[in-house]
Short mmCIF file of C-alpha atoms and ligand atoms in Angstrom, two decimals:
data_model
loop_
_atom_site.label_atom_id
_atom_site.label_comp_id
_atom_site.label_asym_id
_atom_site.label_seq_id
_atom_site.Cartn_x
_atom_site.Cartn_y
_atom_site.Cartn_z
CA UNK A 1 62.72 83.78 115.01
CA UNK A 2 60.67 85.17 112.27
CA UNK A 3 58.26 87.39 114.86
CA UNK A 4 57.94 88.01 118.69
CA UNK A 5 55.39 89.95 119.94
CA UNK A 6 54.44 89.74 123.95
CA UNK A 7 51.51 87.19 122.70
CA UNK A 8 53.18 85.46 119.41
CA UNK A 9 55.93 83.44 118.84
CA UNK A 10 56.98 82.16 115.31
CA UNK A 11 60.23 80.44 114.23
CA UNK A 12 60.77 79.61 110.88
CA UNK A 13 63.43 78.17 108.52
CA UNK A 14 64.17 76.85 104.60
CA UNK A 15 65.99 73.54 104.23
CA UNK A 16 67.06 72.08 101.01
CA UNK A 17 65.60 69.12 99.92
CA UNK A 18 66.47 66.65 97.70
CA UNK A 19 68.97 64.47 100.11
CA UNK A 20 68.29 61.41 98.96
CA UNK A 21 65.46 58.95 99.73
CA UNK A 22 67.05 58.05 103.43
CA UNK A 23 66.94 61.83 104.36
CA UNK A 24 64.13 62.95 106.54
CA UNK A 25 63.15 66.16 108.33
CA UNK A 26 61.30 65.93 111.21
CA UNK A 27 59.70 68.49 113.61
CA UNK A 28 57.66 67.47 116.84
CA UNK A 29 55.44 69.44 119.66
CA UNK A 30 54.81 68.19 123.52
CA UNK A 31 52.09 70.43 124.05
CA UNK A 32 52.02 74.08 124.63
CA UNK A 33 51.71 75.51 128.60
CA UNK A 34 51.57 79.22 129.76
CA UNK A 35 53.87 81.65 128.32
CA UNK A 36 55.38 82.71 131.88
CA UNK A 37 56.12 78.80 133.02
CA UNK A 38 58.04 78.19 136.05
CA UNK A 39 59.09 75.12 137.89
CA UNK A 40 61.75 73.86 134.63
CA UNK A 41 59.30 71.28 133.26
CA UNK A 42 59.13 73.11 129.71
CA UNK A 43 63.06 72.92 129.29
CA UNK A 44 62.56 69.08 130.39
CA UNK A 45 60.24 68.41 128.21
CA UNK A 46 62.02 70.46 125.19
CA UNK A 47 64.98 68.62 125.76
CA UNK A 48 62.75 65.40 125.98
CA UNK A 49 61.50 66.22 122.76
CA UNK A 50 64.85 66.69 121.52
CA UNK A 51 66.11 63.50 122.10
CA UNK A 52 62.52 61.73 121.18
CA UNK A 53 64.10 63.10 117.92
CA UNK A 54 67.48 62.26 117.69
CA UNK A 55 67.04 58.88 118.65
CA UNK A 56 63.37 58.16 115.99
CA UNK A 57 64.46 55.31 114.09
CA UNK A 58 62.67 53.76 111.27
CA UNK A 59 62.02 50.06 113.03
CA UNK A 60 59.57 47.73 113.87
CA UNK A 61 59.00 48.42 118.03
CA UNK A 62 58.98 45.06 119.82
CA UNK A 63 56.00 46.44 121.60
CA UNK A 64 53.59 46.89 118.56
CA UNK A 65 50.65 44.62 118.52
CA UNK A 66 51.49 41.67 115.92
CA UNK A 67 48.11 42.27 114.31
CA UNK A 68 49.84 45.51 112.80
CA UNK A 69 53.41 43.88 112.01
CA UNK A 70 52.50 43.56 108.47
CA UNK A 71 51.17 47.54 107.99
CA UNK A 72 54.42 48.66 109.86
CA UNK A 73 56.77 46.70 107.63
CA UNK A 74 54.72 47.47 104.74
CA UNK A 75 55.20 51.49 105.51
CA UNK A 76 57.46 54.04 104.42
CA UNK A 77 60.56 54.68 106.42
CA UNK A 78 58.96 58.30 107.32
CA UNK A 79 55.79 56.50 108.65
CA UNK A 80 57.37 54.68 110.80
CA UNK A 81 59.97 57.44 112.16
CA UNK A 82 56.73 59.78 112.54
CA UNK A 83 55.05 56.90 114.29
CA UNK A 84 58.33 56.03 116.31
CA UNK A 85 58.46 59.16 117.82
CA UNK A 86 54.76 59.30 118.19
CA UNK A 87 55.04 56.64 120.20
CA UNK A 88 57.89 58.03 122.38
CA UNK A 89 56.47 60.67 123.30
CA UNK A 90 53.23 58.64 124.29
CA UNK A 91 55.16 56.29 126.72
CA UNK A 92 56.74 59.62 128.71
CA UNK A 93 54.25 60.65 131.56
CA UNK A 94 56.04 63.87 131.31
CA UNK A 95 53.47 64.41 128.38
CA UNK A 96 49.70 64.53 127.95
CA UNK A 97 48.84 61.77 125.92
CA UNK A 98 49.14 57.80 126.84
CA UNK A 99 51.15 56.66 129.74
CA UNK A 100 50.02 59.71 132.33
CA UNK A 101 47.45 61.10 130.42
CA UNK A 102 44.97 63.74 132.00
CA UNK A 103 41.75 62.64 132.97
CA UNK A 104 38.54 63.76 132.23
CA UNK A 105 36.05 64.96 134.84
CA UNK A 106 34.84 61.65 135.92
CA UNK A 107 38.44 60.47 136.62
CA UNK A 108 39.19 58.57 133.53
CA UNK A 109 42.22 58.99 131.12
CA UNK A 110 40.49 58.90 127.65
CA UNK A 111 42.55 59.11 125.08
CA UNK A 112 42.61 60.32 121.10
CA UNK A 113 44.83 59.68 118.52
CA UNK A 114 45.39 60.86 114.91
CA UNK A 115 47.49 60.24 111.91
CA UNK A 116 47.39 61.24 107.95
CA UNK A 117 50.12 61.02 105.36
CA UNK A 118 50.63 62.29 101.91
CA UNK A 119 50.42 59.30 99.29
CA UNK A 120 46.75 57.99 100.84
CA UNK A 121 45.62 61.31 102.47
CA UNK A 122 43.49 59.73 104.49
CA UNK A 123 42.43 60.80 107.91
CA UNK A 124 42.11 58.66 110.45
CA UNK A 125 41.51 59.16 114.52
CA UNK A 126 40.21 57.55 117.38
CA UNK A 127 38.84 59.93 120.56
CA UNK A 128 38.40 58.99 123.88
CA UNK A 129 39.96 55.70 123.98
CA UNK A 130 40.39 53.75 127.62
CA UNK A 131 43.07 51.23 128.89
CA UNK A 132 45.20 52.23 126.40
CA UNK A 133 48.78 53.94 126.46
CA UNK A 134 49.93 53.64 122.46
CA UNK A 135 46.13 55.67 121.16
CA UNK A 136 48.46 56.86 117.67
CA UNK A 137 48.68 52.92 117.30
CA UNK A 138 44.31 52.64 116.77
CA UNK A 139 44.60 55.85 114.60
CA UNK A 140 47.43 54.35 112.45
CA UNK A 141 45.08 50.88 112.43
CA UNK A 142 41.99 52.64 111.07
CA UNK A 143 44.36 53.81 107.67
CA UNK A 144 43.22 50.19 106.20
CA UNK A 145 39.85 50.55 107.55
CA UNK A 146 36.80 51.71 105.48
CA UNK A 147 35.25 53.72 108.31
CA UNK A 148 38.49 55.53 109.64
CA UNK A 149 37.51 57.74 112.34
CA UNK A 150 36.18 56.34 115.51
CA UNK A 151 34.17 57.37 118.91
CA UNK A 152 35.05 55.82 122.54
CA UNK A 153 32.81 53.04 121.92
CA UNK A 154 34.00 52.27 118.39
CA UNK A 155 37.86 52.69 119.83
CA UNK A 156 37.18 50.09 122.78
CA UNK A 157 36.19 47.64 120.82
CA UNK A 158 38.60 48.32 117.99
CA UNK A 159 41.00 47.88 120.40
CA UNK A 160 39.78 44.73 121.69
CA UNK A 161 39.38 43.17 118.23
CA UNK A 162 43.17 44.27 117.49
CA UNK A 163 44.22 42.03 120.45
CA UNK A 164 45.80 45.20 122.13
CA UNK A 165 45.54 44.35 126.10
CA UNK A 166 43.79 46.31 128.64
CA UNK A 167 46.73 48.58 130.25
CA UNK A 168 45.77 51.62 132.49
CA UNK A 169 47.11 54.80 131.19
CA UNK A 170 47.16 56.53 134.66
CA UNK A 171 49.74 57.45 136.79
CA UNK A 172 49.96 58.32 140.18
CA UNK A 173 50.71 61.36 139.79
CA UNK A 174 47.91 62.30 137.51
CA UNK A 175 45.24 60.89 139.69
CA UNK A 176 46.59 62.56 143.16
CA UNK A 177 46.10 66.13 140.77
CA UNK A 178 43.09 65.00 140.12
CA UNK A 179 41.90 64.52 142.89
CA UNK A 180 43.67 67.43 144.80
CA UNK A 181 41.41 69.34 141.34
CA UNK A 182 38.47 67.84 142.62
CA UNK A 183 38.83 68.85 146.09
CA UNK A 184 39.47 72.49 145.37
CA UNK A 185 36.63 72.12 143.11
CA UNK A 186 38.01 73.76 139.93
CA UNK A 187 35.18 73.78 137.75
CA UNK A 188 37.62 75.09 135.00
CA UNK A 189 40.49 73.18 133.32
CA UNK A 190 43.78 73.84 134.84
CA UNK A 191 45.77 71.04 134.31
CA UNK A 192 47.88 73.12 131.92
CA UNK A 193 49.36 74.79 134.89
CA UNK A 194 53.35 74.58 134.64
CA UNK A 195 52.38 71.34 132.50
CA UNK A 196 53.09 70.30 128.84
CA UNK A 197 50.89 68.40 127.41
CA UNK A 198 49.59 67.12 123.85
CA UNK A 199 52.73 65.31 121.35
CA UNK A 200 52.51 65.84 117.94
CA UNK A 201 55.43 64.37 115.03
CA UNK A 202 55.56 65.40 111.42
CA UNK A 203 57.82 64.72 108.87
CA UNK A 204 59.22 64.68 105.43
CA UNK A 205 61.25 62.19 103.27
CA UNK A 206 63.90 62.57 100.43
CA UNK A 207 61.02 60.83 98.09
CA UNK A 208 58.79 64.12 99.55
CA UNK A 209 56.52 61.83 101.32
CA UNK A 210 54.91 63.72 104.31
CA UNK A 211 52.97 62.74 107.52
CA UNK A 212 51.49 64.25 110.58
CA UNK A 213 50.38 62.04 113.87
CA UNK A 214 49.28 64.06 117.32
CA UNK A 215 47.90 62.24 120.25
CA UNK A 216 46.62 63.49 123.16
CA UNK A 217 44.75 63.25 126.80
CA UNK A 218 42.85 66.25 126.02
CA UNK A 219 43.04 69.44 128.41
CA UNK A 220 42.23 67.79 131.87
CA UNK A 221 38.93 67.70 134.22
CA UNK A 222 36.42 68.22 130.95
CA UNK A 223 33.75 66.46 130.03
CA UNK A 224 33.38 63.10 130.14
CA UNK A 225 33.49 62.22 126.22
CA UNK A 226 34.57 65.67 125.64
CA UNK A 227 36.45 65.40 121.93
CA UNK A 228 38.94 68.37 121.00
CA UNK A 229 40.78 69.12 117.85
CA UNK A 230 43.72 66.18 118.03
CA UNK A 231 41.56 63.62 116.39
CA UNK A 232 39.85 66.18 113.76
CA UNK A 233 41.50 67.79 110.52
CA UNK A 234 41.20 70.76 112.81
CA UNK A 235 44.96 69.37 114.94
CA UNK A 236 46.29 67.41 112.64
CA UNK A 237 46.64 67.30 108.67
CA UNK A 238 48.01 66.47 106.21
CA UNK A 239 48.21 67.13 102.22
CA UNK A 240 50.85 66.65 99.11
CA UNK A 241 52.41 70.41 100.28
CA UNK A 242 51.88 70.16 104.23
CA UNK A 243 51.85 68.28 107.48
CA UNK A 244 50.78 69.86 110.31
CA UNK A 245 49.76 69.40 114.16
CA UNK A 246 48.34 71.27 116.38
CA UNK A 247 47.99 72.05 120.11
CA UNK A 248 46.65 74.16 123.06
CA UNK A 249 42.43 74.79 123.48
CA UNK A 250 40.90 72.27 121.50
CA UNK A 251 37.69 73.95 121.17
CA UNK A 252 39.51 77.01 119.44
CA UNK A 253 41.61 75.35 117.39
CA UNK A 254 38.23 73.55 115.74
CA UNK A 255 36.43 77.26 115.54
CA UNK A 256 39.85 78.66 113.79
CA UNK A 257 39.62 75.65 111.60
CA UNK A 258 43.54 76.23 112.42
CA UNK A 259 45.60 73.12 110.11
CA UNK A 260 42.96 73.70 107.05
CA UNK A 261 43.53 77.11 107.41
CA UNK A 262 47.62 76.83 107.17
CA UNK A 263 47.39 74.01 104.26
CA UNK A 264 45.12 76.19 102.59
CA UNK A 265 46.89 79.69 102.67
CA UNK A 266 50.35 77.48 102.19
CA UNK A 267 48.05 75.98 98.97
CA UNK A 268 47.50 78.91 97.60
CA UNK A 269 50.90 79.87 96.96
CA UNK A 270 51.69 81.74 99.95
CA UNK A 271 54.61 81.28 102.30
CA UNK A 272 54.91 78.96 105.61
CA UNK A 273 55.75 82.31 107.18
CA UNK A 274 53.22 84.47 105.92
CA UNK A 275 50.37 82.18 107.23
CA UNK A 276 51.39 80.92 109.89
CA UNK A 277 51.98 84.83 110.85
CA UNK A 278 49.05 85.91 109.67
CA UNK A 279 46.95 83.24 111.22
CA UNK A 280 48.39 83.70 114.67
CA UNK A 281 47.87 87.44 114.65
CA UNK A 282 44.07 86.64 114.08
CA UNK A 283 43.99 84.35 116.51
CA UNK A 284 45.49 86.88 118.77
CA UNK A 285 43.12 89.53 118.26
CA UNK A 286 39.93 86.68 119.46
CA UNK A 287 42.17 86.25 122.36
CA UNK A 288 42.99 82.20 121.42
CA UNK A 289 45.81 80.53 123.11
CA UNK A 290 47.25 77.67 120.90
CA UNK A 291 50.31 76.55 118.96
CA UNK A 292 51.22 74.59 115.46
CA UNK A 293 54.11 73.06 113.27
CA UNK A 294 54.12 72.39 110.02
CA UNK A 295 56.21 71.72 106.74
CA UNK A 296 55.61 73.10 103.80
CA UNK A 297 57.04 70.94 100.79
CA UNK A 298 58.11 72.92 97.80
CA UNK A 299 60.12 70.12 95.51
CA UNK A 300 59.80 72.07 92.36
CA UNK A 301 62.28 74.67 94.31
CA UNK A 302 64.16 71.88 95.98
CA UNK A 303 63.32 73.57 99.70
CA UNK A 304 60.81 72.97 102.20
CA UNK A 305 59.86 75.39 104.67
CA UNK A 306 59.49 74.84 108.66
CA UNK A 307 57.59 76.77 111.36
CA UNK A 308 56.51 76.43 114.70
CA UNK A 309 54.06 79.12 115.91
CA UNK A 310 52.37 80.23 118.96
CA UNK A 311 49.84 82.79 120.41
CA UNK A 312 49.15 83.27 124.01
CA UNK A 313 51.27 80.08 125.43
CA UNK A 314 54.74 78.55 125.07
CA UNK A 315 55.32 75.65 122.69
CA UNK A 316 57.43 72.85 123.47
CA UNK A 317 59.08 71.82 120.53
CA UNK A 318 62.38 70.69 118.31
CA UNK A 319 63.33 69.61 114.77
CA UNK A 320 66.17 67.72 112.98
CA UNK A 321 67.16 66.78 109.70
CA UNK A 322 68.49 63.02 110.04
CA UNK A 323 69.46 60.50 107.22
CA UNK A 324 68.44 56.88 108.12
N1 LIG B 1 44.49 70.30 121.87
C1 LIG B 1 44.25 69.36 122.95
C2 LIG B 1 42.76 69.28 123.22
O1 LIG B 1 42.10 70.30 123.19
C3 LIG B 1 44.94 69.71 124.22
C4 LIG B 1 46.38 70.16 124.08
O2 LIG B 1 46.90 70.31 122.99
O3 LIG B 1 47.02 70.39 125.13
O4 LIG B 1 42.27 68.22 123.52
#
């Protein structure tokens, strides 16, 4: 643990690099929830998160629509661990994004989706999304697109040109807090309560390819059509030195510009450490409440550097180094 304050939380670490081209390193989030949680879900969902991990591969799911079988066998072996896991995570209701999603005000899951690797570094998303529990699949379908970012109306039909099928992201569960939300008439989001919530996977290879995906139901009760930072640059980017995702109040994360502002210091020559510090103090003095991880790739020093960083909640997450 590189600080701990009452409000921050940063752990850090330097791995060597340079394994071979069937090494990977991997770190993944589910979500940040309050810093004092009770109830056990955060262990459950670290150790959830853990195992999401140890058991990524680097195959083709028998799930995936067949109109992207030729992009996932044409992709790296990082892509498709980053998207593997992605994709775990997704199908867990224990998380906030696909199968047990939040919903938005009006009672609908809507769903958003991003994904960005190193050799293209393009960004792609998709936000607010319906009937759909794999949203990182969309994101990851709009990297051979020409317009690569897409509303809810754009994602529906996306979807429906893909050949995806309708399936209802809601659970039971879900809708009965919804509803118990409504009743009480929260006006305010509060579906972080004891929750964890958005799932974010980054990686990076032996060949020092790197690549970021988050996905998310957003915070619960908004808007309808409210968008937050998972399917902007804001949550989730990616460069030749860094891949980063990030979670917790969408809005802030967008007004602390908070993955540009990591790749950027990390750019500019500074240590993992030093901005991810640096960043999270700042955001502690506006009062923000939100979390990141990133990798920093240094292959000239044969090292990369890790962190996973929080102010003002509790991030789940875990990381492994795993040859293929
Ligand atoms: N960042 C997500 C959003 O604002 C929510 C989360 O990470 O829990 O939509």
């Amino acid at each position: 643990m590189a600080v701990t304050t009452t409000n921050i939380q940063i752990e850090v670490g330097r791995v060597p690099m340079g394994k071979g081209p069937n090494w990977a390193f991997l770190l993944a989030h589910g979500g940040a929830g309050p810093q004092d949680p009770s109830g056990g879900m955060i262990e459950q969902a670290e150790k959830r998160v853990a195992t999401v991990l140890n058991q990524a591969g680097a195959g083709i799911p028998s799930d995936i629509p067949s109109v992207l079988k030729l992009s996932w066998q044409q992709a790296t072996p990082l892509e498709r661990l980053v998207m593997n896991g992605t994709r775990e995570l997704e199908a867990d209701p224990l998380f906030n994004a696909g199968l047990g999603a939040s919903l938005q005000g009006d009672g609908q899951a809507r769903l958003s989706a991003s994904f960005m690797e190193s050799q293209r570094q393009k960004f792609s998303a998709v936000m607010n999304v319906t009937n759909i529990v794999h949203a990182c699949d969309l994101a990851w379908a709009l990297q051979e697109q020409r317009h690569c970012v897409l509303d809810g109306m754009g994602s529906d039909d996306l979807k429906r040109r893909l050949g995806i099928p309708a399936t209802s992201p809601v659970t039971k569960d879900r809708l009965a807090k919804w509803i118990s939300y409504k009743r009480r008439e929260l006006a305010a989001q509060a579906d972080s309560s004891g929750k964890t919530g958005t799932v974010g996977v980054i990686g990076l290879s032996g060949s020092n390819h790197l690549a970021a995906s988050t996905s998310t139901g957003g915070v619960g009760n908004e808007a309808p059509g409210r968008v937050g930072d998972s399917p902007t640059i804001a949550g989730n980017y990616c460069s030749k030195q860094v891949a980063i995702s990030c979670t917790g109040l969408g809005e802030q994360i967008i007004a602390f510009a908070l993955a540009p502002r990591l790749a950027l210091g990390v750019e500019s020559g500074k240590t993992l450490e030093s901005v991810m510090t640096k960043s999270m103090e700042l955001a502690d003095q506006r009062g923000y409440s939100f979390a990141a991880i990133a990798i920093a790739s240094d292959p000239a020093a044969g090292v990369l550097e890790w962190a996973a960083g929080s102010v003002n909640c509790r991030l789940v997450w875990s990381k492994i180094e795993k040859c293929l």
